[in-house]
Amino acid sequence: MTSAVTTENSARPGYGQLLRTPGALGFVLPGFAARLPFGMLTISILLLVQHTTGSYGAAGVVAAVTGVSMALSAPLMGIFTDRFGQSAVLLPVVLTHAAAVSGLAALALLGAPVWALALAAVPTGASVPQVGPMVRARWAARLEGSPLLPTAAAFESVTDEFTFVVGPVLATALCTGVHPAAGLVTEATLTLLGGLLFAARRATQPKPHAPSATGEKRAFALSYPGLRVLIFAFLGIGAVFGGMQVSLAAFSNEIGNPGANGLLYGVFAAGNMIAGIAMGAVAWKIGPRRRLILGYIGLTAAASVLWAAHSMILLGALGLVVGLFIAPALITGYTMVEQLVPANARTEAFTWLTGSIAFGQAIAVTLAGRLTDAHGSSYGFLVPMGATALALATLLALRAKLAPKAPSRIVNSSGPAAQAAAPAAAQGAAQAVAPAAAAGPSASAPAARNRVNERGMGHRVPVTVD
């Protein structure tokens, strides 16, 4: 199936061609229904708890506990999913989540203290179903080796951002226009129904990777250094989401128009969605590592001026620009997982990135909530600025870790058997290096600069310059 899809889709990658992949619509549509509530959860908790306690700081603490709990449980959920299959994990998770969210909403309406709400937030966050990583894992399994895989990553980012356009607006409308708890009740209902529908689509699920009968050990996704670098980068992205949610809500209250919160956040998410559509339509000539760094530089620069916006129009425009720069970083990071992590740990890798966003969002919600309570919304916008700057510095310092894993072409001149196993081109390169090395340092220097072997695990032939 993989080779057929690869051949069929190699002509011209595009969204229409992507959705014509056999079985795609069968998991894309229910996957979207199951992911829409994710964009509603944090803002629904913030609005409900702020309504019942009168404090953004308290609301931020409860939302932060939810995010941290999700960030810690997401990789574990990914490991179980890789091992036992998506349906086996998803069914009990969505049932638990619906019950946990209902309990949190009831406690908030009964006037429970913040510590009790924070305690109830633990199972609420831990049971957030990781449908996004599961959908990405299905695309990776269907399109392995296909030029459509980056298009699939862009499509998933657009889908994610569409949920962040619709989710906050819907949650805000429900919480402010219907009932303060209506956002959480709707989130729980949609998660349950959408999750059950998605779990029922078993035909396109990746095969579980059970422990090998020979006793071969399976490496965890976190053991790959490139993924660890991406986790730091995604922490900054999560901080943008969290800082924007708190600060935009506070800004809307400061100008006497609470309903503007959904509109402002929708503009911000729309920028991300627009950029995501463009990312999937462009045939990029620069490598993914450089795209990631350039996108992050733009994101950091845009997030650094949010604090200076003092009008709704200016803040909306700056939010749009921030959204435009999130998509390149987000999409490229998800696309690089295929190069950095093997297939049997890919769902786990995606959940690490999703959990990193949630953790960054949780920390940002807490800090921005306290700063907003003490000094106003402008200070809350300092959180995305600081977080993206720190993540960018880490990304630049460790960018070498993002190099793709070694391809299969091997250069080894150590013996006849190795020479026979190597490709003809690699044999020629090895033979060209040997006489130069024998001639001495001065003669071998030019050849050394052109050698294809690298230090480390194996020797690889670079195919692109990034």
CSV table of C-alpha atoms in Angstrom, one decimal:
chain,number,residue,atom,x,y,z
A,1,MET,CA,0.0,0.0,0.0
A,2,THR,CA,2.8,2.4,0.9
A,3,SER,CA,4.6,2.0,-2.5
A,4,ALA,CA,1.4,2.4,-4.4
A,5,VAL,CA,0.6,5.6,-2.6
A,6,THR,CA,4.1,6.9,-3.1
A,7,THR,CA,4.0,6.3,-6.8
A,8,GLU,CA,0.6,7.7,-7.2
A,9,ASN,CA,1.3,10.9,-5.3
A,10,SER,CA,4.7,11.7,-6.6
A,11,ALA,CA,3.6,13.9,-9.5
A,12,ARG,CA,2.5,17.1,-7.7
A,13,PRO,CA,1.9,17.3,-4.0
A,14,GLY,CA,-1.3,19.2,-3.2
A,15,TYR,CA,-4.2,19.2,-0.7
A,16,GLY,CA,-6.6,17.7,-3.2
A,17,GLN,CA,-4.2,14.9,-4.0
A,18,LEU,CA,-3.6,14.4,-0.4
A,19,LEU,CA,-7.2,14.0,0.5
A,20,ARG,CA,-7.6,11.5,-2.4
A,21,THR,CA,-5.2,9.1,-0.6
A,22,PRO,CA,-7.1,5.9,0.0
A,23,GLY,CA,-8.9,5.9,3.3
A,24,ALA,CA,-7.9,9.5,4.2
A,25,LEU,CA,-11.3,11.0,4.6
A,26,GLY,CA,-12.3,8.1,6.8
A,27,PHE,CA,-10.0,9.3,9.6
A,28,VAL,CA,-9.6,13.0,8.7
A,29,LEU,CA,-13.3,14.0,9.3
A,30,PRO,CA,-13.8,12.1,12.6
A,31,GLY,CA,-10.3,13.2,13.7
A,32,PHE,CA,-11.3,16.9,13.2
A,33,ALA,CA,-14.5,16.3,15.3
A,34,ALA,CA,-12.4,14.8,18.1
A,35,ARG,CA,-9.8,17.6,18.0
A,36,LEU,CA,-12.1,20.6,18.0
A,37,PRO,CA,-12.7,20.4,21.8
A,38,PHE,CA,-8.9,20.8,22.4
A,39,GLY,CA,-9.1,24.4,21.3
A,40,MET,CA,-12.0,25.0,23.8
A,41,LEU,CA,-10.5,23.5,27.0
A,42,THR,CA,-8.1,26.0,28.3
A,43,ILE,CA,-10.2,29.1,27.5
A,44,SER,CA,-13.3,27.4,29.0
A,45,ILE,CA,-11.5,26.7,32.2
A,46,LEU,CA,-10.1,30.3,32.3
A,47,LEU,CA,-13.5,31.9,31.8
A,48,LEU,CA,-15.4,29.6,34.2
A,49,VAL,CA,-12.8,29.8,37.1
A,50,GLN,CA,-12.3,33.6,36.6
A,51,HIS,CA,-16.1,34.0,36.8
A,52,THR,CA,-16.4,32.0,40.0
A,53,THR,CA,-13.3,33.3,41.8
A,54,GLY,CA,-12.9,36.8,40.2
A,55,SER,CA,-9.2,36.2,39.7
A,56,TYR,CA,-7.2,35.6,36.5
A,57,GLY,CA,-4.3,34.3,38.7
A,58,ALA,CA,-6.5,31.5,40.2
A,59,ALA,CA,-7.9,30.7,36.8
A,60,GLY,CA,-4.4,30.5,35.4
A,61,VAL,CA,-3.4,28.1,38.1
A,62,VAL,CA,-6.2,25.7,37.4
A,63,ALA,CA,-5.6,25.9,33.6
A,64,ALA,CA,-1.8,25.4,34.2
A,65,VAL,CA,-2.4,22.3,36.2
A,66,THR,CA,-4.5,21.0,33.4
A,67,GLY,CA,-1.8,21.7,30.9
A,68,VAL,CA,1.0,20.2,32.9
A,69,SER,CA,-1.0,17.1,33.6
A,70,MET,CA,-1.7,16.7,29.9
A,71,ALA,CA,2.0,17.3,29.0
A,72,LEU,CA,3.1,14.6,31.4
A,73,SER,CA,0.5,12.1,30.4
A,74,ALA,CA,0.7,12.7,26.6
A,75,PRO,CA,4.0,10.8,26.0
A,76,LEU,CA,2.9,7.9,28.1
A,77,MET,CA,-0.3,7.8,26.0
A,78,GLY,CA,1.8,7.8,22.9
A,79,ILE,CA,3.9,4.9,24.1
A,80,PHE,CA,0.8,2.9,24.9
A,81,THR,CA,-0.7,3.8,21.5
A,82,ASP,CA,2.4,2.6,19.6
A,83,ARG,CA,2.3,-0.6,21.6
A,84,PHE,CA,-1.4,-1.5,21.8
A,85,GLY,CA,-3.1,0.5,19.0
A,86,GLN,CA,-5.1,3.7,18.9
A,87,SER,CA,-8.6,2.3,19.6
A,88,ALA,CA,-7.4,0.4,22.7
A,89,VAL,CA,-6.1,3.6,24.2
A,90,LEU,CA,-8.6,6.1,23.0
A,91,LEU,CA,-11.8,4.4,24.2
A,92,PRO,CA,-11.1,4.5,27.9
A,93,VAL,CA,-9.5,7.9,27.6
A,94,VAL,CA,-12.4,9.8,26.2
A,95,LEU,CA,-14.8,8.3,28.7
A,96,THR,CA,-12.5,9.3,31.6
A,97,HIS,CA,-12.1,12.8,30.1
A,98,ALA,CA,-15.8,13.5,29.9
A,99,ALA,CA,-16.3,12.5,33.5
A,100,ALA,CA,-13.3,14.5,34.7
A,101,VAL,CA,-14.4,17.7,32.9
A,102,SER,CA,-17.9,17.3,34.3
A,103,GLY,CA,-16.5,17.0,37.8
A,104,LEU,CA,-14.3,20.1,37.4
A,105,ALA,CA,-17.2,22.2,36.1
A,106,ALA,CA,-19.5,21.1,39.0
A,107,LEU,CA,-16.8,21.9,41.6
A,108,ALA,CA,-16.3,25.4,40.1
A,109,LEU,CA,-20.0,26.2,40.1
A,110,LEU,CA,-20.3,25.0,43.7
A,111,GLY,CA,-17.6,27.5,44.8
A,112,ALA,CA,-14.9,25.0,45.6
A,113,PRO,CA,-11.5,26.4,46.7
A,114,VAL,CA,-8.7,26.8,44.2
A,115,TRP,CA,-6.8,23.8,45.6
A,116,ALA,CA,-9.8,21.6,45.0
A,117,LEU,CA,-10.2,22.9,41.4
A,118,ALA,CA,-6.5,22.3,40.8
A,119,LEU,CA,-6.9,18.7,42.1
A,120,ALA,CA,-9.8,18.1,39.8
A,121,ALA,CA,-7.7,19.6,36.9
A,122,VAL,CA,-5.2,16.7,37.2
A,123,PRO,CA,-7.4,14.0,35.7
A,124,THR,CA,-8.9,16.5,33.3
A,125,GLY,CA,-5.6,17.2,31.7
A,126,ALA,CA,-4.2,13.7,32.0
A,127,SER,CA,-7.2,12.3,30.0
A,128,VAL,CA,-7.0,14.7,27.1
A,129,PRO,CA,-7.1,12.4,24.1
A,130,GLN,CA,-4.1,12.7,21.8
A,131,VAL,CA,-6.1,12.6,18.6
A,132,GLY,CA,-3.8,15.1,16.7
A,133,PRO,CA,-0.7,12.9,17.1
A,134,MET,CA,-2.8,9.8,16.2
A,135,VAL,CA,-4.0,11.5,13.0
A,136,ARG,CA,-0.4,12.4,12.1
A,137,ALA,CA,0.8,8.9,12.8
A,138,ARG,CA,-1.9,7.6,10.4
A,139,TRP,CA,-0.7,10.0,7.7
A,140,ALA,CA,2.9,9.0,8.3
A,141,ALA,CA,2.0,5.3,8.0
A,142,ARG,CA,0.0,5.9,4.8
A,143,LEU,CA,2.5,8.2,3.1
A,144,GLU,CA,5.9,7.0,4.2
A,145,GLY,CA,8.5,8.0,1.6
A,146,SER,CA,5.9,10.1,-0.3
A,147,PRO,CA,6.4,13.7,-1.3
A,148,LEU,CA,2.9,14.3,0.1
A,149,LEU,CA,4.1,13.9,3.7
A,150,PRO,CA,5.1,17.6,4.1
A,151,THR,CA,1.7,18.5,2.6
A,152,ALA,CA,0.1,16.3,5.2
A,153,ALA,CA,2.0,18.1,8.0
A,154,ALA,CA,0.8,21.4,6.7
A,155,PHE,CA,-2.8,20.2,6.4
A,156,GLU,CA,-2.7,19.0,10.0
A,157,SER,CA,-1.4,22.3,11.1
A,158,VAL,CA,-4.2,24.1,9.3
A,159,THR,CA,-6.7,21.7,10.9
A,160,ASP,CA,-5.2,22.3,14.3
A,161,GLU,CA,-5.4,26.1,13.8
A,162,PHE,CA,-8.9,25.9,12.5
A,163,THR,CA,-9.8,24.3,15.8
A,164,PHE,CA,-8.1,27.2,17.5
A,165,VAL,CA,-10.1,29.6,15.4
A,166,VAL,CA,-13.4,28.0,16.0
A,167,GLY,CA,-12.7,26.6,19.5
A,168,PRO,CA,-12.0,29.8,21.5
A,169,VAL,CA,-14.7,31.7,19.7
A,170,LEU,CA,-17.3,29.0,20.4
A,171,ALA,CA,-16.2,28.6,24.0
A,172,THR,CA,-16.2,32.3,24.6
A,173,ALA,CA,-19.7,32.7,23.1
A,174,LEU,CA,-21.0,29.8,25.2
A,175,CYS,CA,-19.4,31.0,28.4
A,176,THR,CA,-20.4,34.6,28.0
A,177,GLY,CA,-23.7,34.2,26.2
A,178,VAL,CA,-25.2,31.0,27.5
A,179,HIS,CA,-23.7,30.0,30.9
A,180,PRO,CA,-20.1,30.2,32.4
A,181,ALA,CA,-19.9,26.3,32.4
A,182,ALA,CA,-21.4,25.9,28.9
A,183,GLY,CA,-17.9,25.8,27.3
A,184,LEU,CA,-16.7,22.9,29.4
A,185,VAL,CA,-19.9,21.0,29.0
A,186,THR,CA,-19.7,21.3,25.2
A,187,GLU,CA,-16.0,20.4,25.2
A,188,ALA,CA,-16.7,17.2,27.2
A,189,THR,CA,-19.6,16.2,24.9
A,190,LEU,CA,-17.7,16.8,21.6
A,191,THR,CA,-14.6,14.9,23.0
A,192,LEU,CA,-16.7,11.9,23.8
A,193,LEU,CA,-18.6,11.7,20.5
A,194,GLY,CA,-15.7,12.6,18.3
A,195,GLY,CA,-13.3,10.3,20.0
A,196,LEU,CA,-15.7,7.4,19.7
A,197,LEU,CA,-16.2,8.0,16.0
A,198,PHE,CA,-12.4,8.3,15.4
A,199,ALA,CA,-11.7,5.1,17.4
A,200,ALA,CA,-14.2,3.2,15.3
A,201,ARG,CA,-12.1,3.9,12.1
A,202,ARG,CA,-9.8,0.9,12.7
A,203,ALA,CA,-8.8,0.2,9.1
A,204,THR,CA,-6.3,3.1,8.8
A,205,GLN,CA,-4.7,2.7,12.2
A,206,PRO,CA,-1.0,2.1,12.2
A,207,LYS,CA,-0.1,-1.4,13.3
A,208,PRO,CA,0.8,-1.7,17.0
A,209,HIS,CA,4.5,-2.3,17.6
A,210,ALA,CA,4.5,-5.0,20.3
A,211,PRO,CA,7.8,-6.0,22.0
A,212,SER,CA,9.8,-8.2,19.7
A,213,ALA,CA,9.7,-11.9,20.4
A,214,THR,CA,13.5,-12.0,20.0
A,215,GLY,CA,13.9,-9.7,23.0
A,216,GLU,CA,15.0,-6.7,20.9
A,217,LYS,CA,14.7,-3.5,22.8
A,218,ARG,CA,12.6,-0.6,21.5
A,219,ALA,CA,14.1,2.9,21.8
A,220,PHE,CA,12.0,5.6,23.3
A,221,ALA,CA,11.4,8.7,21.2
A,222,LEU,CA,13.0,10.9,23.8
A,223,SER,CA,16.3,9.1,23.3
A,224,TYR,CA,16.8,10.9,19.9
A,225,PRO,CA,18.5,14.3,20.4
A,226,GLY,CA,16.8,16.0,17.5
A,227,LEU,CA,13.4,15.4,19.1
A,228,ARG,CA,14.6,16.9,22.4
A,229,VAL,CA,15.6,20.1,20.5
A,230,LEU,CA,12.2,20.3,18.9
A,231,ILE,CA,10.6,19.9,22.3
A,232,PHE,CA,12.4,23.1,23.5
A,233,ALA,CA,11.2,24.9,20.3
A,234,PHE,CA,7.6,23.8,20.9
A,235,LEU,CA,7.7,25.0,24.5
A,236,GLY,CA,8.0,28.5,23.1
A,237,ILE,CA,5.1,28.0,20.8
A,238,GLY,CA,3.0,26.8,23.6
A,239,ALA,CA,3.9,29.9,25.6
A,240,VAL,CA,2.6,32.1,22.8
A,241,PHE,CA,-0.7,30.3,22.9
A,242,GLY,CA,-1.0,30.5,26.7
A,243,GLY,CA,0.2,34.1,27.0
A,244,MET,CA,-2.1,35.2,24.2
A,245,GLN,CA,-5.2,33.5,25.7
A,246,VAL,CA,-4.8,35.2,29.1
A,247,SER,CA,-3.6,38.5,27.9
A,248,LEU,CA,-6.2,38.9,25.2
A,249,ALA,CA,-9.0,38.0,27.7
A,250,ALA,CA,-7.7,40.6,30.1
A,251,PHE,CA,-7.3,43.2,27.4
A,252,SER,CA,-10.9,42.7,26.3
A,253,ASN,CA,-12.1,43.2,29.9
A,254,GLU,CA,-10.0,46.3,30.2
A,255,ILE,CA,-11.6,48.0,27.2
A,256,GLY,CA,-15.1,47.0,28.4
A,257,ASN,CA,-15.8,44.5,25.6
A,258,PRO,CA,-15.3,40.9,26.9
A,259,GLY,CA,-16.7,39.4,23.7
A,260,ALA,CA,-13.8,40.8,21.8
A,261,ASN,CA,-11.6,38.1,23.3
A,262,GLY,CA,-12.9,35.5,20.9
A,263,LEU,CA,-12.5,37.8,17.9
A,264,LEU,CA,-8.9,38.8,18.8
A,265,TYR,CA,-7.8,35.2,19.4
A,266,GLY,CA,-9.6,34.1,16.2
A,267,VAL,CA,-7.6,36.7,14.2
A,268,PHE,CA,-4.4,35.4,15.8
A,269,ALA,CA,-5.3,31.8,15.0
A,270,ALA,CA,-6.5,32.8,11.5
A,271,GLY,CA,-3.0,34.1,10.7
A,272,ASN,CA,-1.6,30.7,11.7
A,273,MET,CA,-4.1,29.0,9.5
A,274,ILE,CA,-3.4,31.2,6.5
A,275,ALA,CA,0.3,30.6,6.8
A,276,GLY,CA,-0.3,26.9,7.2
A,277,ILE,CA,-2.2,26.7,3.9
A,278,ALA,CA,0.6,28.6,2.2
A,279,MET,CA,3.2,26.3,3.7
A,280,GLY,CA,1.5,23.2,2.2
A,281,ALA,CA,1.2,24.8,-1.3
A,282,VAL,CA,4.9,25.9,-1.7
A,283,ALA,CA,7.6,23.6,-3.0
A,284,TRP,CA,10.4,24.7,-0.7
A,285,LYS,CA,14.0,24.8,-1.9
A,286,ILE,CA,15.6,25.3,1.5
A,287,GLY,CA,16.1,22.6,4.0
A,288,PRO,CA,13.6,22.1,7.0
A,289,ARG,CA,16.2,23.0,9.6
A,290,ARG,CA,16.7,26.4,8.0
A,291,ARG,CA,13.0,26.9,7.6
A,292,LEU,CA,12.4,26.1,11.3
A,293,ILE,CA,15.1,28.7,12.4
A,294,LEU,CA,13.9,31.4,10.0
A,295,GLY,CA,10.3,30.9,11.1
A,296,TYR,CA,11.3,31.0,14.7
A,297,ILE,CA,13.2,34.2,14.3
A,298,GLY,CA,10.1,35.9,12.8
A,299,LEU,CA,7.9,34.5,15.6
A,300,THR,CA,10.3,35.9,18.3
A,301,ALA,CA,10.4,39.3,16.6
A,302,ALA,CA,6.6,39.5,16.2
A,303,ALA,CA,5.9,38.3,19.8
A,304,SER,CA,8.4,40.9,21.2
A,305,VAL,CA,6.2,43.9,20.3
A,306,LEU,CA,2.8,42.6,21.6
A,307,TRP,CA,3.1,44.4,24.9
A,308,ALA,CA,3.3,47.8,23.1
A,309,ALA,CA,-0.2,47.4,21.5
A,310,HIS,CA,-2.8,49.6,23.3
A,311,SER,CA,-5.7,49.5,20.8
A,312,MET,CA,-7.9,46.7,19.6
A,313,ILE,CA,-7.0,47.3,15.9
A,314,LEU,CA,-3.2,47.3,16.5
A,315,LEU,CA,-3.4,44.3,18.8
A,316,GLY,CA,-5.4,42.4,16.2
A,317,ALA,CA,-2.9,43.2,13.5
A,318,LEU,CA,0.1,42.2,15.6
A,319,GLY,CA,-1.7,39.0,16.6
A,320,LEU,CA,-2.2,38.2,13.0
A,321,VAL,CA,1.5,38.6,12.3
A,322,VAL,CA,2.4,36.4,15.2
A,323,GLY,CA,0.1,33.7,13.9
A,324,LEU,CA,1.6,34.0,10.4
A,325,PHE,CA,5.0,33.0,11.9
A,326,ILE,CA,3.8,30.2,14.1
A,327,ALA,CA,2.8,28.0,11.2
A,328,PRO,CA,6.3,27.7,9.6
A,329,ALA,CA,7.9,26.6,12.9
A,330,LEU,CA,5.1,24.3,13.9
A,331,ILE,CA,4.7,22.6,10.5
A,332,THR,CA,8.4,22.2,9.9
A,333,GLY,CA,8.9,20.7,13.4
A,334,TYR,CA,6.2,18.1,12.9
A,335,THR,CA,7.6,17.2,9.4
A,336,MET,CA,11.1,16.7,10.8
A,337,VAL,CA,9.9,13.9,13.1
A,338,GLU,CA,9.9,11.5,10.2
A,339,GLN,CA,13.6,12.1,9.6
A,340,LEU,CA,14.6,12.1,13.3
A,341,VAL,CA,12.5,9.3,14.8
A,342,PRO,CA,11.8,5.7,13.6
A,343,ALA,CA,8.3,4.6,12.8
A,344,ASN,CA,7.8,2.5,15.8
A,345,ALA,CA,8.2,5.5,18.1
A,346,ARG,CA,6.5,8.1,16.0
A,347,THR,CA,3.2,8.5,17.8
A,348,GLU,CA,5.2,8.9,21.0
A,349,ALA,CA,7.3,11.6,19.3
A,350,PHE,CA,4.2,13.5,18.2
A,351,THR,CA,2.8,13.3,21.7
A,352,TRP,CA,6.0,14.7,23.2
A,353,LEU,CA,5.6,17.7,20.9
A,354,THR,CA,2.0,18.1,21.7
A,355,GLY,CA,2.7,17.8,25.3
A,356,SER,CA,5.5,20.3,25.0
A,357,ILE,CA,3.0,22.8,23.6
A,358,ALA,CA,0.6,22.1,26.5
A,359,PHE,CA,3.4,22.5,29.1
A,360,GLY,CA,4.6,25.8,27.6
A,361,GLN,CA,1.0,26.9,27.5
A,362,ALA,CA,0.5,26.0,31.1
A,363,ILE,CA,3.5,27.8,32.3
A,364,ALA,CA,2.6,30.9,30.2
A,365,VAL,CA,-1.0,30.9,31.5
A,366,THR,CA,0.3,30.9,35.1
A,367,LEU,CA,2.9,33.6,34.6
A,368,ALA,CA,0.7,35.8,32.4
A,369,GLY,CA,-2.3,35.4,34.8
A,370,ARG,CA,-0.2,36.7,37.8
A,371,LEU,CA,1.3,39.5,35.8
A,372,THR,CA,-2.1,40.5,34.4
A,373,ASP,CA,-3.6,40.5,37.9
A,374,ALA,CA,-0.8,42.7,39.2
A,375,HIS,CA,0.0,45.1,36.4
A,376,GLY,CA,-2.5,44.6,33.5
A,377,SER,CA,-2.6,42.9,30.2
A,378,SER,CA,0.4,44.6,28.7
A,379,TYR,CA,2.6,42.7,31.2
A,380,GLY,CA,1.0,39.4,30.3
A,381,PHE,CA,2.3,39.8,26.7
A,382,LEU,CA,5.9,39.8,28.1
A,383,VAL,CA,5.6,36.1,28.6
A,384,PRO,CA,5.4,35.1,24.9
A,385,MET,CA,8.3,37.5,24.2
A,386,GLY,CA,10.6,36.0,26.8
A,387,ALA,CA,9.6,32.4,26.1
A,388,THR,CA,10.2,32.6,22.3
A,389,ALA,CA,13.5,34.4,22.8
A,390,LEU,CA,14.7,31.6,25.2
A,391,ALA,CA,13.5,28.9,22.8
A,392,LEU,CA,15.2,30.5,19.8
A,393,ALA,CA,18.5,30.7,21.7
A,394,THR,CA,18.3,27.0,22.5
A,395,LEU,CA,17.3,26.2,18.9
A,396,LEU,CA,20.3,28.1,17.5
A,397,ALA,CA,22.8,26.6,20.0
A,398,LEU,CA,21.6,23.0,19.3
A,399,ARG,CA,20.7,23.2,15.6
A,400,ALA,CA,23.3,20.6,14.7
A,401,LYS,CA,21.2,18.0,16.5
A,402,LEU,CA,18.4,18.5,13.9
A,403,ALA,CA,20.4,16.9,11.1
A,404,PRO,CA,18.6,13.9,9.6
A,405,LYS,CA,19.6,10.4,10.5
A,406,ALA,CA,22.2,8.8,8.3
A,407,PRO,CA,20.9,7.4,5.0
A,408,SER,CA,21.7,3.9,3.8
A,409,ARG,CA,24.6,4.8,1.6
A,410,ILE,CA,27.8,3.6,3.4
A,411,VAL,CA,31.4,4.5,2.8
A,412,ASN,CA,33.8,2.0,4.3
A,413,SER,CA,37.2,1.2,2.9
A,414,SER,CA,38.3,-1.1,5.8
A,415,GLY,CA,38.3,-4.4,3.9
A,416,PRO,CA,37.2,-6.3,0.7
A,417,ALA,CA,33.9,-7.4,2.2
A,418,ALA,CA,32.9,-3.9,3.0
A,419,GLN,CA,34.0,-2.7,-0.5
A,420,ALA,CA,31.8,-5.3,-2.1
A,421,ALA,CA,28.8,-4.3,0.0
A,422,ALA,CA,29.2,-0.5,-0.7
A,423,PRO,CA,27.7,1.1,-3.8
A,424,ALA,CA,30.0,1.7,-6.7
A,425,ALA,CA,30.0,5.5,-6.2
A,426,ALA,CA,31.0,5.1,-2.6
A,427,GLN,CA,33.8,2.7,-3.5
A,428,GLY,CA,35.2,5.3,-5.9
A,429,ALA,CA,35.1,8.0,-3.3
A,430,ALA,CA,36.9,5.8,-0.8
A,431,GLN,CA,39.6,4.8,-3.3
A,432,ALA,CA,40.1,8.5,-4.2
A,433,VAL,CA,40.7,9.4,-0.5
A,434,ALA,CA,43.2,6.6,0.2
A,435,PRO,CA,46.0,7.7,-2.2
A,436,ALA,CA,45.7,11.3,-0.9
A,437,ALA,CA,46.0,10.1,2.7
A,438,ALA,CA,49.1,8.1,1.8
A,439,ALA,CA,50.7,11.1,0.2
A,440,GLY,CA,50.8,13.1,3.4
A,441,PRO,CA,48.9,15.9,5.1
A,442,SER,CA,49.4,18.5,2.4
A,443,ALA,CA,48.1,16.2,-0.3
A,444,SER,CA,45.2,14.8,1.7
A,445,ALA,CA,43.8,18.2,2.8
A,446,PRO,CA,41.7,18.9,-0.3
A,447,ALA,CA,40.4,15.3,-0.4
A,448,ALA,CA,39.6,15.5,3.3
A,449,ARG,CA,37.4,18.5,2.7
A,450,ASN,CA,35.4,16.4,0.1
A,451,ARG,CA,35.1,13.2,2.0
A,452,VAL,CA,31.6,12.0,2.5
A,453,ASN,CA,32.1,10.1,5.8
A,454,GLU,CA,31.3,11.7,9.1
A,455,ARG,CA,32.2,10.9,12.7
A,456,GLY,CA,29.5,9.3,14.7
A,457,MET,CA,27.2,6.4,14.1
A,458,GLY,CA,27.8,5.3,10.5
A,459,HIS,CA,29.0,7.4,7.6
A,460,ARG,CA,26.6,9.3,5.4
A,461,VAL,CA,26.5,11.1,2.1
A,462,PRO,CA,25.0,14.6,2.5
A,463,VAL,CA,22.2,15.2,0.0
A,464,THR,CA,21.3,18.7,0.9
A,465,VAL,CA,23.0,21.7,2.4
A,466,ASP,CA,21.0,23.3,5.2
